[in-house]
Amino acid sequence: MTKDTATTLTRGLKSRHIRFLALGSAIGTGLFYGSSESIKAAGPAVLLAYLIGGAAVFLVLRSLGEMAVSDPCAGSFGEYATKYLGPLAGFATGWTYAFELVIVCLADVTAFGVYMGFWFPGVPRWIWVLAVVGVVGVMNLFSVKVFGELEFWLSLVKIVAIIAMIIAGVAILVFGIHTGSAHVGVSNLWSNGGFFAHGVHGVIMSLAVVMFAFGGTEIIGVTAGEAQDPERTIPSAVNTIPLRIVLFYVLTIAVIMSLNPWQNVDSSGSPFVQIFAGLGIKSAATVLNLVVITAALSAINSDIFAAGRIMYGMAERGQAPTALRRVSRNGAPWLTVVIMMGALLLGVLLNYLMPENVFVIIASIATFATVWVWLMILVAQVAARRRMSPQEQAALKYPAPFWPYGQIITIAFMIGVLGLLAFSDSTRVALVVGAVWLALLSGVYVLWARPRGAREDLSEASEQAAEEPSPQLGDSCRG
């Protein structure tokens, strides 16, 4: 195998692959399981929290899309942070995103164990977690084209199921087709303590969990390095986000709370499954449990993919060990998959030691990492715009809207979400972990990454003077 084929990713992702990869990562545990926590925090007014949070995330992704279309690369926002904010910011952003994906995967594998408990309540959760880590790890060793097809079908199952659940829920509301004892009706949205059951305070506090649910949508930027036509596929994927937010989050959760009073929703399993089980429709509950299991597999699959690509991009620019650039014959970065599988074994241990509290702790840490990465995307885009002349800004092929006030408001909103983590005992640990993580990254950068980067820059300059370099993914990011 030649050096080039051993270290070069392949462009095999089509528009539908990228669109469904973003769905696979964003429509997973945060919606199917974590929504129970946000519903308990805000009551029916959680619908407003999803709309507000979704609007902020859309602006983040439009800002990322602007940079990804202009400068597509495997390193994505880690590369953009390096280019526009400095190497320390890029180093911290790239590794924090990889950290985020590890934590989100831990939440996903934990939820998978919970879902399996619906059918096998006597089997310890950690056994299912161990099994899913092995299965999804193998899936990520396929070529990117095979991986994209697999994720397309996994995500399609989720989308069809959500649409079917909405239709079934509406049918139950209109025709009263149920045998359970819970009150069914749209009036559930305002008759059990009012729409703002916990006041505006409840809506604000729910935002921490709501933003966790949207985590993973930024994978759109990561896929730019392996997209066949970034100028078409990235805008196509980003522009569908508002419809997805309304359909897959707001409408779905509205149906759930209409089928069952919001205060009856608990965190013992997926609220999707609980609703139909409580209505006495056991077959629907069984089918939905199969769907949420598929959703968890899809989300874990997408996150391992994204972690591999972001670490590959960091290795390209000297911010990660060179070994992380090694790819298999199929063009997949196999070593990063092995690292992710090793990290996910921590989920097996946590589910063995503390099965009851693990999800909330993991989700809050993931929220910190996710929102921090979104902040870096926004700040990098602002810095990029300020470097441009008016003519260059006018020539942008996919400019972010509402510049600059939309970006400023969204930055303030993200900082506010991070501040919310300090107001709950169960989420405060996320700020501590986040602060320690960023301090650790700063130390590693000063002691290892910065000296190493300087040496590699000298080495690359010598090699380029000796021979003509072959084109690789990520070269367009080095301008």
Short mmCIF file of C-alpha atoms in Angstrom, two decimals, residues 133-369:
data_model
loop_
_atom_site.label_atom_id
_atom_site.label_comp_id
_atom_site.label_asym_id
_atom_site.label_seq_id
_atom_site.Cartn_x
_atom_site.Cartn_y
_atom_site.Cartn_z
CA VAL A 133 -19.98 -1.01 21.21
CA GLY A 134 -18.63 -4.03 19.33
CA VAL A 135 -21.31 -4.03 16.61
CA VAL A 136 -21.11 -0.33 15.76
CA GLY A 137 -17.32 -0.38 15.83
CA VAL A 138 -17.27 -2.99 13.08
CA MET A 139 -19.82 -0.98 11.05
CA ASN A 140 -17.43 1.99 10.99
CA LEU A 141 -14.64 0.00 9.38
CA PHE A 142 -16.53 -0.20 6.08
CA SER A 143 -15.74 2.18 3.21
CA VAL A 144 -17.34 5.60 3.48
CA LYS A 145 -19.75 4.79 0.65
CA VAL A 146 -20.97 1.62 2.37
CA PHE A 147 -21.12 3.50 5.65
CA GLY A 148 -23.17 6.28 4.05
CA GLU A 149 -25.66 3.79 2.61
CA LEU A 150 -25.98 2.00 5.95
CA GLU A 151 -26.57 5.23 7.83
CA PHE A 152 -29.06 6.35 5.18
CA TRP A 153 -31.26 3.31 5.81
CA LEU A 154 -30.90 3.44 9.60
CA SER A 155 -31.94 7.09 9.59
CA LEU A 156 -34.77 6.41 7.15
CA VAL A 157 -36.24 3.94 9.65
CA LYS A 158 -36.30 6.70 12.26
CA ILE A 159 -37.90 9.25 9.97
CA VAL A 160 -40.61 6.89 8.76
CA ALA A 161 -41.29 5.82 12.34
CA ILE A 162 -41.61 9.38 13.61
CA ILE A 163 -43.97 10.32 10.80
CA ALA A 164 -45.99 7.14 11.42
CA MET A 165 -46.11 7.91 15.14
CA ILE A 166 -47.37 11.43 14.44
CA ILE A 167 -50.08 10.05 12.12
CA ALA A 168 -51.04 7.35 14.64
CA GLY A 169 -51.09 9.91 17.44
CA VAL A 170 -53.31 12.26 15.49
CA ALA A 171 -55.64 9.34 14.67
CA ILE A 172 -55.87 8.48 18.37
CA LEU A 173 -56.63 12.12 19.20
CA VAL A 174 -59.32 12.41 16.50
CA PHE A 175 -60.97 8.98 16.81
CA GLY A 176 -60.16 8.08 20.41
CA ILE A 177 -58.60 4.72 19.51
CA HIS A 178 -57.11 3.61 22.83
CA THR A 179 -57.78 1.39 25.82
CA GLY A 180 -55.65 3.03 28.50
CA SER A 181 -56.78 5.12 31.47
CA ALA A 182 -54.77 8.30 30.80
CA HIS A 183 -56.61 11.36 29.53
CA VAL A 184 -56.10 11.88 25.79
CA GLY A 185 -56.58 15.23 24.09
CA VAL A 186 -54.88 18.38 22.86
CA SER A 187 -56.16 20.03 26.05
CA ASN A 188 -53.33 18.22 27.86
CA LEU A 189 -51.11 21.02 26.55
CA TRP A 190 -52.80 23.61 28.79
CA SER A 191 -55.11 21.88 31.30
CA ASN A 192 -52.53 20.36 33.67
CA GLY A 193 -51.09 23.41 35.37
CA GLY A 194 -51.26 25.54 32.24
CA PHE A 195 -49.02 25.77 29.20
CA PHE A 196 -46.29 27.37 31.34
CA ALA A 197 -46.67 24.77 34.07
CA HIS A 198 -43.32 25.69 35.61
CA GLY A 199 -43.28 29.29 34.41
CA VAL A 200 -40.69 30.95 32.21
CA HIS A 201 -38.08 29.64 34.64
CA GLY A 202 -38.96 26.08 33.59
CA VAL A 203 -38.50 26.92 29.92
CA ILE A 204 -35.10 28.47 30.60
CA MET A 205 -33.91 25.54 32.72
CA SER A 206 -35.05 23.03 30.08
CA LEU A 207 -32.74 24.61 27.50
CA ALA A 208 -29.73 22.68 28.83
CA VAL A 209 -31.37 19.36 27.93
CA VAL A 210 -32.94 20.74 24.75
CA MET A 211 -29.58 21.85 23.39
CA PHE A 212 -28.18 18.39 24.09
CA ALA A 213 -30.91 17.02 21.82
CA PHE A 214 -29.65 19.16 18.91
CA GLY A 215 -26.06 18.08 19.42
CA GLY A 216 -24.63 16.29 16.40
CA THR A 217 -26.14 18.48 13.70
CA GLU A 218 -22.71 20.06 13.19
CA ILE A 219 -21.58 16.80 11.57
CA ILE A 220 -22.70 18.50 8.33
CA GLY A 221 -19.44 20.46 8.41
CA VAL A 222 -17.35 17.36 9.08
CA THR A 223 -18.78 15.59 6.01
CA ALA A 224 -17.64 18.42 3.71
CA GLY A 225 -14.25 16.77 3.29
CA GLU A 226 -15.83 13.63 1.84
CA ALA A 227 -18.73 15.18 -0.05
CA GLN A 228 -18.72 14.76 -3.82
CA ASP A 229 -20.13 18.25 -4.41
CA PRO A 230 -19.86 20.42 -1.23
CA GLU A 231 -21.28 23.54 -2.91
CA ARG A 232 -24.56 21.72 -3.51
CA THR A 233 -24.76 19.10 -0.76
CA ILE A 234 -23.94 21.27 2.27
CA PRO A 235 -26.60 23.97 1.58
CA SER A 236 -29.12 21.25 0.70
CA ALA A 237 -28.58 19.58 4.09
CA VAL A 238 -28.54 22.79 6.16
CA ASN A 239 -31.64 24.29 4.51
CA THR A 240 -33.80 21.36 5.60
CA ILE A 241 -33.06 21.96 9.29
CA PRO A 242 -35.98 24.34 10.13
CA LEU A 243 -38.49 21.82 8.74
CA ARG A 244 -36.80 19.00 10.65
CA ILE A 245 -36.95 20.95 13.91
CA VAL A 246 -40.67 21.64 13.55
CA LEU A 247 -41.53 18.11 12.36
CA PHE A 248 -39.21 15.87 14.34
CA TYR A 249 -39.07 17.79 17.61
CA VAL A 250 -41.92 20.26 18.10
CA LEU A 251 -44.75 18.34 16.43
CA THR A 252 -43.62 14.97 17.79
CA ILE A 253 -43.39 16.16 21.41
CA ALA A 254 -46.71 18.00 21.07
CA VAL A 255 -48.33 14.71 20.04
CA ILE A 256 -46.68 12.88 22.95
CA MET A 257 -47.98 15.38 25.52
CA SER A 258 -51.43 15.32 23.93
CA LEU A 259 -51.59 11.53 24.23
CA ASN A 260 -50.52 11.56 27.86
CA PRO A 261 -50.43 14.38 30.47
CA TRP A 262 -46.89 15.72 30.62
CA GLN A 263 -46.48 14.99 34.33
CA ASN A 264 -46.91 11.25 33.62
CA VAL A 265 -43.74 11.16 31.51
CA ASP A 266 -40.77 9.72 33.41
CA SER A 267 -37.18 8.71 32.60
CA SER A 268 -37.55 4.95 33.07
CA GLY A 269 -37.54 4.49 29.30
CA SER A 270 -38.33 6.23 26.04
CA PRO A 271 -41.44 8.46 26.35
CA PHE A 272 -42.37 7.30 22.84
CA VAL A 273 -42.67 3.73 24.04
CA GLN A 274 -44.24 4.69 27.38
CA ILE A 275 -47.07 6.59 25.71
CA PHE A 276 -48.30 3.71 23.56
CA ALA A 277 -47.77 1.19 26.35
CA GLY A 278 -49.83 3.42 28.66
CA LEU A 279 -52.57 3.68 26.05
CA GLY A 280 -52.82 -0.10 26.00
CA ILE A 281 -51.43 -0.41 22.45
CA LYS A 282 -48.73 -2.98 23.22
CA SER A 283 -47.87 -3.82 19.60
CA ALA A 284 -47.19 -0.15 18.83
CA ALA A 285 -45.01 0.12 21.93
CA THR A 286 -43.00 -2.92 20.82
CA VAL A 287 -42.50 -1.54 17.32
CA LEU A 288 -41.47 1.85 18.67
CA ASN A 289 -38.97 0.24 21.01
CA LEU A 290 -37.40 -1.40 17.98
CA VAL A 291 -37.31 2.01 16.31
CA VAL A 292 -35.63 3.79 19.22
CA ILE A 293 -33.04 1.00 19.32
CA THR A 294 -32.38 1.60 15.61
CA ALA A 295 -32.17 5.32 16.36
CA ALA A 296 -29.56 4.73 19.04
CA LEU A 297 -27.49 2.58 16.68
CA SER A 298 -27.73 5.26 14.00
CA ALA A 299 -26.66 8.05 16.38
CA ILE A 300 -23.70 6.06 17.74
CA ASN A 301 -22.71 5.20 14.17
CA SER A 302 -22.76 8.86 13.08
CA ASP A 303 -20.83 10.05 16.11
CA ILE A 304 -18.03 7.49 15.70
CA PHE A 305 -17.80 8.53 12.02
CA ALA A 306 -17.55 12.22 12.92
CA ALA A 307 -14.99 11.63 15.68
CA GLY A 308 -12.79 9.72 13.26
CA ARG A 309 -12.93 12.44 10.64
CA ILE A 310 -12.24 15.29 13.06
CA MET A 311 -9.24 13.45 14.54
CA TYR A 312 -8.00 12.68 11.01
CA GLY A 313 -8.18 16.38 10.14
CA MET A 314 -6.32 17.30 13.32
CA ALA A 315 -3.58 14.78 12.54
CA GLU A 316 -3.24 16.41 9.10
CA ARG A 317 -2.38 19.76 10.67
CA GLY A 318 -0.12 18.37 13.42
CA GLN A 319 -2.59 18.70 16.31
CA ALA A 320 -2.94 14.95 16.83
CA PRO A 321 -0.55 11.98 16.48
CA THR A 322 0.35 11.21 12.86
CA ALA A 323 -0.88 7.62 13.34
CA LEU A 324 -4.46 8.92 13.30
CA ARG A 325 -4.09 9.59 9.56
CA ARG A 326 -3.79 5.89 8.79
CA VAL A 327 -6.74 4.54 6.85
CA SER A 328 -7.82 1.06 5.84
CA ARG A 329 -7.94 -0.27 2.27
CA ASN A 330 -11.55 0.96 2.24
CA GLY A 331 -10.46 4.52 3.02
CA ALA A 332 -11.73 4.52 6.65
CA PRO A 333 -9.55 5.91 9.48
CA TRP A 334 -9.44 2.62 11.38
CA LEU A 335 -7.27 3.72 14.30
CA THR A 336 -9.72 6.45 15.32
CA VAL A 337 -12.50 3.84 15.34
CA VAL A 338 -10.43 1.66 17.66
CA ILE A 339 -9.84 4.65 19.97
CA MET A 340 -13.57 5.46 20.07
CA MET A 341 -14.44 1.85 20.88
CA GLY A 342 -11.92 1.89 23.71
CA ALA A 343 -13.42 5.12 25.08
CA LEU A 344 -16.92 3.67 24.85
CA LEU A 345 -15.89 0.80 27.08
CA LEU A 346 -16.03 3.45 29.81
CA GLY A 347 -19.78 3.42 29.21
CA VAL A 348 -19.83 -0.27 30.09
CA LEU A 349 -18.10 0.50 33.40
CA LEU A 350 -20.35 3.47 34.24
CA ASN A 351 -23.50 1.48 33.52
CA TYR A 352 -22.19 -1.27 35.79
CA LEU A 353 -21.28 1.07 38.67
CA MET A 354 -24.04 3.73 38.55
CA PRO A 355 -26.88 2.74 36.19
CA GLU A 356 -29.45 5.13 37.71
CA ASN A 357 -27.61 8.48 37.48
CA VAL A 358 -25.29 8.00 34.54
CA PHE A 359 -27.49 9.52 31.80
CA VAL A 360 -28.12 12.97 33.33
CA ILE A 361 -24.44 13.41 34.22
CA ILE A 362 -23.27 12.34 30.77
CA ALA A 363 -25.87 14.48 28.99
CA SER A 364 -24.88 17.62 30.92
CA ILE A 365 -21.18 17.14 30.11
CA ALA A 366 -22.11 16.58 26.46
CA THR A 367 -24.14 19.79 26.51
CA PHE A 368 -21.10 21.76 27.73
CA ALA A 369 -18.86 20.32 25.02
#
